[in-house]
Tab-separated table of C-alpha atoms and ligand atoms in Angstrom:
chain	number	residue	atom	x	y	z
A	1	UNK	CA	-89.302	74.128	49.338
A	2	UNK	CA	-89.671	72.075	52.516
A	3	UNK	CA	-86.116	71.554	53.770
A	4	UNK	CA	-87.341	69.031	56.360
A	5	UNK	CA	-87.180	66.591	53.414
A	6	UNK	CA	-83.406	66.706	53.862
A	7	UNK	CA	-83.832	65.252	57.362
A	8	UNK	CA	-85.390	62.131	55.807
A	9	UNK	CA	-82.097	61.122	54.194
A	10	UNK	CA	-80.235	58.430	56.153
A	11	UNK	CA	-76.642	58.876	57.291
A	12	UNK	CA	-74.237	57.347	59.767
A	13	UNK	CA	-71.855	58.778	62.342
A	14	UNK	CA	-68.162	58.395	61.579
A	15	UNK	CA	-64.844	59.825	62.688
A	16	UNK	CA	-62.731	60.757	59.674
A	17	UNK	CA	-59.060	61.109	60.605
A	18	UNK	CA	-55.905	62.176	58.831
A	19	UNK	CA	-52.323	63.160	59.535
A	20	UNK	CA	-49.930	65.968	58.769
A	21	UNK	CA	-46.417	64.831	59.575
A	22	UNK	CA	-46.537	63.722	63.207
A	23	UNK	CA	-49.790	65.548	63.904
A	24	UNK	CA	-53.091	63.676	63.922
A	25	UNK	CA	-56.626	64.959	63.776
A	26	UNK	CA	-60.089	63.532	63.365
A	27	UNK	CA	-63.626	64.850	63.158
A	28	UNK	CA	-67.183	63.572	63.115
A	29	UNK	CA	-68.606	63.218	59.621
A	30	UNK	CA	-71.956	61.862	58.557
A	31	UNK	CA	-71.443	62.022	54.800
A	32	UNK	CA	-69.397	58.884	54.174
A	33	UNK	CA	-70.445	56.692	51.261
A	34	UNK	CA	-69.106	53.909	49.098
A	35	UNK	CA	-68.790	54.931	45.452
A	36	UNK	CA	-67.683	51.785	43.595
A	37	UNK	CA	-66.825	48.197	44.476
A	38	UNK	CA	-64.333	47.577	41.615
A	39	UNK	CA	-62.009	49.089	42.679
A	40	UNK	CA	-63.402	49.662	46.183
A	41	UNK	CA	-63.703	53.419	46.653
A	42	UNK	CA	-65.241	55.564	49.326
A	43	UNK	CA	-66.015	59.287	49.582
A	44	UNK	CA	-66.168	61.752	52.443
A	45	UNK	CA	-67.440	65.345	52.432
A	46	UNK	CA	-65.302	67.613	54.628
A	47	UNK	CA	-65.714	71.313	55.421
A	48	UNK	CA	-62.836	73.409	54.102
A	49	UNK	CA	-62.597	75.255	57.433
A	50	UNK	CA	-61.814	72.059	59.362
A	51	UNK	CA	-58.265	71.048	60.264
A	52	UNK	CA	-58.944	67.515	58.977
A	53	UNK	CA	-59.551	69.037	55.522
A	54	UNK	CA	-56.082	70.600	55.584
A	55	UNK	CA	-54.547	67.301	56.704
A	56	UNK	CA	-56.272	65.235	53.979
A	57	UNK	CA	-55.255	67.721	51.278
A	58	UNK	CA	-51.653	67.480	52.462
A	59	UNK	CA	-51.270	63.749	53.207
A	60	UNK	CA	-53.763	62.481	50.573
A	61	UNK	CA	-55.030	59.788	52.946
A	62	UNK	CA	-57.694	59.347	55.574
A	63	UNK	CA	-59.277	56.756	57.824
A	64	UNK	CA	-62.915	56.218	58.711
A	65	UNK	CA	-63.881	54.864	62.123
A	66	UNK	CA	-67.482	53.611	62.154
A	67	UNK	CA	-68.968	54.697	65.487
A	68	UNK	CA	-71.306	52.455	67.482
A	69	UNK	CA	-74.596	53.342	69.172
A	70	UNK	CA	-72.840	52.973	72.529
A	71	UNK	CA	-70.719	56.118	72.050
A	72	UNK	CA	-71.486	58.725	74.746
A	73	UNK	CA	-72.068	62.381	73.895
A	74	UNK	CA	-68.756	63.386	75.499
A	75	UNK	CA	-66.953	61.256	72.908
A	76	UNK	CA	-69.075	62.599	70.043
A	77	UNK	CA	-68.571	66.135	71.368
A	78	UNK	CA	-64.788	65.737	71.474
A	79	UNK	CA	-64.663	64.832	67.782
A	80	UNK	CA	-67.693	66.827	66.639
A	81	UNK	CA	-67.609	70.130	68.470
A	82	UNK	CA	-63.964	70.716	69.364
A	83	UNK	CA	-61.252	71.863	66.972
A	84	UNK	CA	-57.966	70.041	66.570
A	85	UNK	CA	-56.356	73.493	66.360
A	86	UNK	CA	-56.612	73.862	70.135
A	87	UNK	CA	-57.299	70.301	71.353
A	88	UNK	CA	-55.268	67.118	70.922
A	89	UNK	CA	-58.308	64.929	70.304
A	90	UNK	CA	-56.304	61.703	70.404
A	91	UNK	CA	-54.746	62.422	73.824
A	92	UNK	CA	-57.700	60.997	75.755
A	93	UNK	CA	-58.877	58.126	73.518
A	94	UNK	CA	-57.598	54.708	72.518
A	95	UNK	CA	-56.426	54.375	68.924
A	96	UNK	CA	-54.113	52.392	66.718
A	97	UNK	CA	-52.044	53.466	63.748
A	98	UNK	CA	-53.359	51.995	60.515
A	99	UNK	CA	-51.366	50.633	57.585
A	100	UNK	CA	-51.397	54.091	55.965
A	101	UNK	CA	-50.093	55.721	59.153
A	102	UNK	CA	-53.444	57.348	59.882
A	103	UNK	CA	-54.971	56.830	63.353
A	104	UNK	CA	-57.981	54.549	63.760
A	105	UNK	CA	-60.123	54.820	66.883
A	106	UNK	CA	-60.544	51.797	69.132
A	107	UNK	CA	-63.134	53.295	71.511
A	108	UNK	CA	-66.784	52.876	70.390
A	109	UNK	CA	-65.590	51.832	66.937
A	110	UNK	CA	-67.086	48.797	65.206
A	111	UNK	CA	-65.290	48.957	61.853
A	112	UNK	CA	-62.580	50.932	60.130
A	113	UNK	CA	-61.481	51.777	56.596
A	114	UNK	CA	-58.384	53.451	55.237
A	115	UNK	CA	-58.238	55.224	51.905
A	116	UNK	CA	-55.813	57.058	49.649
A	117	UNK	CA	-57.237	60.046	47.799
A	118	UNK	CA	-57.606	59.441	44.060
A	119	UNK	CA	-59.878	62.372	43.279
A	120	UNK	CA	-61.472	65.389	44.882
A	121	UNK	CA	-64.423	67.589	44.057
A	122	UNK	CA	-64.641	71.239	45.093
A	123	UNK	CA	-68.185	71.763	46.371
A	124	UNK	CA	-67.958	75.338	47.653
A	125	UNK	CA	-67.916	75.115	51.443
A	126	UNK	CA	-66.892	71.439	51.322
A	127	UNK	CA	-64.596	69.128	49.380
A	128	UNK	CA	-65.593	65.587	48.524
A	129	UNK	CA	-62.506	63.402	48.778
A	130	UNK	CA	-62.802	60.147	46.870
A	131	UNK	CA	-60.412	57.513	48.134
A	132	UNK	CA	-59.327	54.059	47.077
A	133	UNK	CA	-59.791	51.727	50.042
A	134	UNK	CA	-56.423	50.221	50.915
A	135	UNK	CA	-57.399	48.444	54.124
A	136	UNK	CA	-60.515	47.816	56.203
A	137	UNK	CA	-61.642	45.617	59.071
A	138	UNK	CA	-64.493	44.859	61.447
A	139	UNK	CA	-63.634	45.299	65.123
A	140	UNK	CA	-66.963	44.628	66.807
A	141	UNK	CA	-69.726	42.520	65.289
A	142	UNK	CA	-72.089	42.757	68.262
A	143	UNK	CA	-72.892	46.455	68.318
A	144	UNK	CA	-74.888	48.437	65.769
A	145	UNK	CA	-73.487	51.426	63.894
A	146	UNK	CA	-74.892	54.734	65.094
A	147	UNK	CA	-77.107	56.353	62.491
A	148	UNK	CA	-77.579	60.093	62.162
A	149	UNK	CA	-81.223	59.636	63.089
A	150	UNK	CA	-80.250	57.758	66.283
A	151	UNK	CA	-77.838	60.570	67.153
A	152	UNK	CA	-80.621	63.149	66.833
A	153	UNK	CA	-83.519	61.215	68.330
A	154	UNK	CA	-81.896	59.149	71.068
A	155	UNK	CA	-78.795	61.158	71.907
A	156	UNK	CA	-80.375	64.615	71.455
A	157	UNK	CA	-77.499	65.646	69.221
A	158	UNK	CA	-77.352	68.551	66.795
A	159	UNK	CA	-75.323	69.277	63.696
A	160	UNK	CA	-72.458	71.767	64.065
A	161	UNK	CA	-72.518	74.709	61.658
A	162	UNK	CA	-69.702	73.172	59.620
A	163	UNK	CA	-71.635	69.951	58.866
A	164	UNK	CA	-72.880	69.497	55.282
A	165	UNK	CA	-76.289	68.651	56.706
A	166	UNK	CA	-76.524	71.674	59.043
A	167	UNK	CA	-79.931	73.361	58.789
A	168	UNK	CA	-80.665	76.623	60.594
A	169	UNK	CA	-83.423	76.484	63.180
A	170	UNK	CA	-83.890	72.741	63.274
A	171	UNK	CA	-87.423	71.806	64.348
A	172	UNK	CA	-88.017	71.725	68.065
A	173	UNK	CA	-88.666	68.461	69.859
A	174	UNK	CA	-92.341	67.713	70.396
A	175	UNK	CA	-91.849	66.928	74.091
A	176	UNK	CA	-94.293	68.583	76.485
A	177	UNK	CA	-91.727	69.892	78.974
A	178	UNK	CA	-89.548	72.788	77.883
A	179	UNK	CA	-86.188	71.844	76.449
A	180	UNK	CA	-82.962	73.781	77.007
A	181	UNK	CA	-80.271	74.474	74.438
A	182	UNK	CA	-76.562	74.862	75.157
A	183	UNK	CA	-75.554	78.197	73.605
A	184	UNK	CA	-72.011	76.915	73.070
A	185	UNK	CA	-72.661	73.735	71.067
A	186	UNK	CA	-76.446	73.604	70.483
A	187	UNK	CA	-76.901	70.378	72.471
A	188	UNK	CA	-80.520	70.178	73.624
A	189	UNK	CA	-81.360	68.962	77.119
A	190	UNK	CA	-84.739	67.252	76.935
A	191	UNK	CA	-86.152	66.468	80.415
A	192	UNK	CA	-88.071	63.516	78.974
A	193	UNK	CA	-84.805	61.892	77.885
A	194	UNK	CA	-82.566	63.084	80.707
A	195	UNK	CA	-78.831	62.466	80.294
A	196	UNK	CA	-78.417	58.720	80.946
A	197	UNK	CA	-74.750	58.795	79.874
A	198	UNK	CA	-74.116	60.903	82.978
A	199	UNK	CA	-76.548	59.303	85.408
A	200	UNK	CA	-79.463	61.701	84.846
A	201	UNK	CA	-82.665	59.697	84.653
A	202	UNK	CA	-85.360	60.409	82.047
A	203	UNK	CA	-87.957	62.769	83.533
A	204	UNK	CA	-85.436	64.970	85.388
A	205	UNK	CA	-86.423	68.653	85.080
A	206	UNK	CA	-83.665	71.060	84.070
A	207	UNK	CA	-84.014	72.844	87.446
A	208	UNK	CA	-83.408	69.524	89.244
A	209	UNK	CA	-80.100	68.811	87.508
A	210	UNK	CA	-77.193	68.874	89.980
A	211	UNK	CA	-75.347	72.210	90.136
A	212	UNK	CA	-72.186	70.562	88.862
A	213	UNK	CA	-73.928	69.041	85.837
A	214	UNK	CA	-72.336	70.207	82.593
A	215	UNK	CA	-73.220	69.960	78.925
A	216	UNK	CA	-72.405	66.358	77.920
A	217	UNK	CA	-71.064	67.575	74.577
A	218	UNK	CA	-68.912	70.624	75.281
A	219	UNK	CA	-68.675	70.808	79.079
A	220	UNK	CA	-70.436	74.195	79.462
A	221	UNK	CA	-72.159	74.722	82.832
A	222	UNK	CA	-75.913	75.140	83.414
A	223	UNK	CA	-75.752	78.935	83.054
A	224	UNK	CA	-74.892	78.449	79.374
A	225	UNK	CA	-78.323	76.922	78.635
A	226	UNK	CA	-81.321	78.864	77.390
A	227	UNK	CA	-84.935	77.699	77.510
A	228	UNK	CA	-86.600	76.853	74.178
B	1	LIG	FE1	-72.593	72.306	74.932
């Protein structure tokens, strides 16, 4: 079995959000897919360990913010690698409250959908929540949605262990210079790509990064990186 085949499946990058009373939380999800058009339904696959899972099971509603290619890694890291149990993810971003009362992101978001859960499927580590779409809108027609492939290839992103698509020991980049992996979040610094979001030009060796450079995803300092 060649599990690299799984990397050939296309996905997007979304923030799935929900509420529990006055508390809000959201997380990056790549498994978001329309199920039917009559009635319009959409499904998300959420890890049972995640706080968003708990919120969706309680409130029976969720929103999907479709993230654009322009989103920086710090934004993706906030929603993808930090837990709402110890971080208020909505404290530092712009959002609006949707018609269902669930937050919808305004930063780096090109479209949004809101759904009420009509069915759920226990899939072991994850639950698939199927929702009836009760509202949706396009916020930005000029930017492209970020695909999972773009996130990996252009942004140098990795899947967290709680993602449905997480694969142990993902293949290394084929770049000639050594790459460095953040031991906290698995972000890979590739000298050929640099870190343009933070002013680091392509071609900058790891050793030449400024001393105060930190992981663009989780904020760890240079000492938390190991050579690949
Ligand atoms: Fe990191």
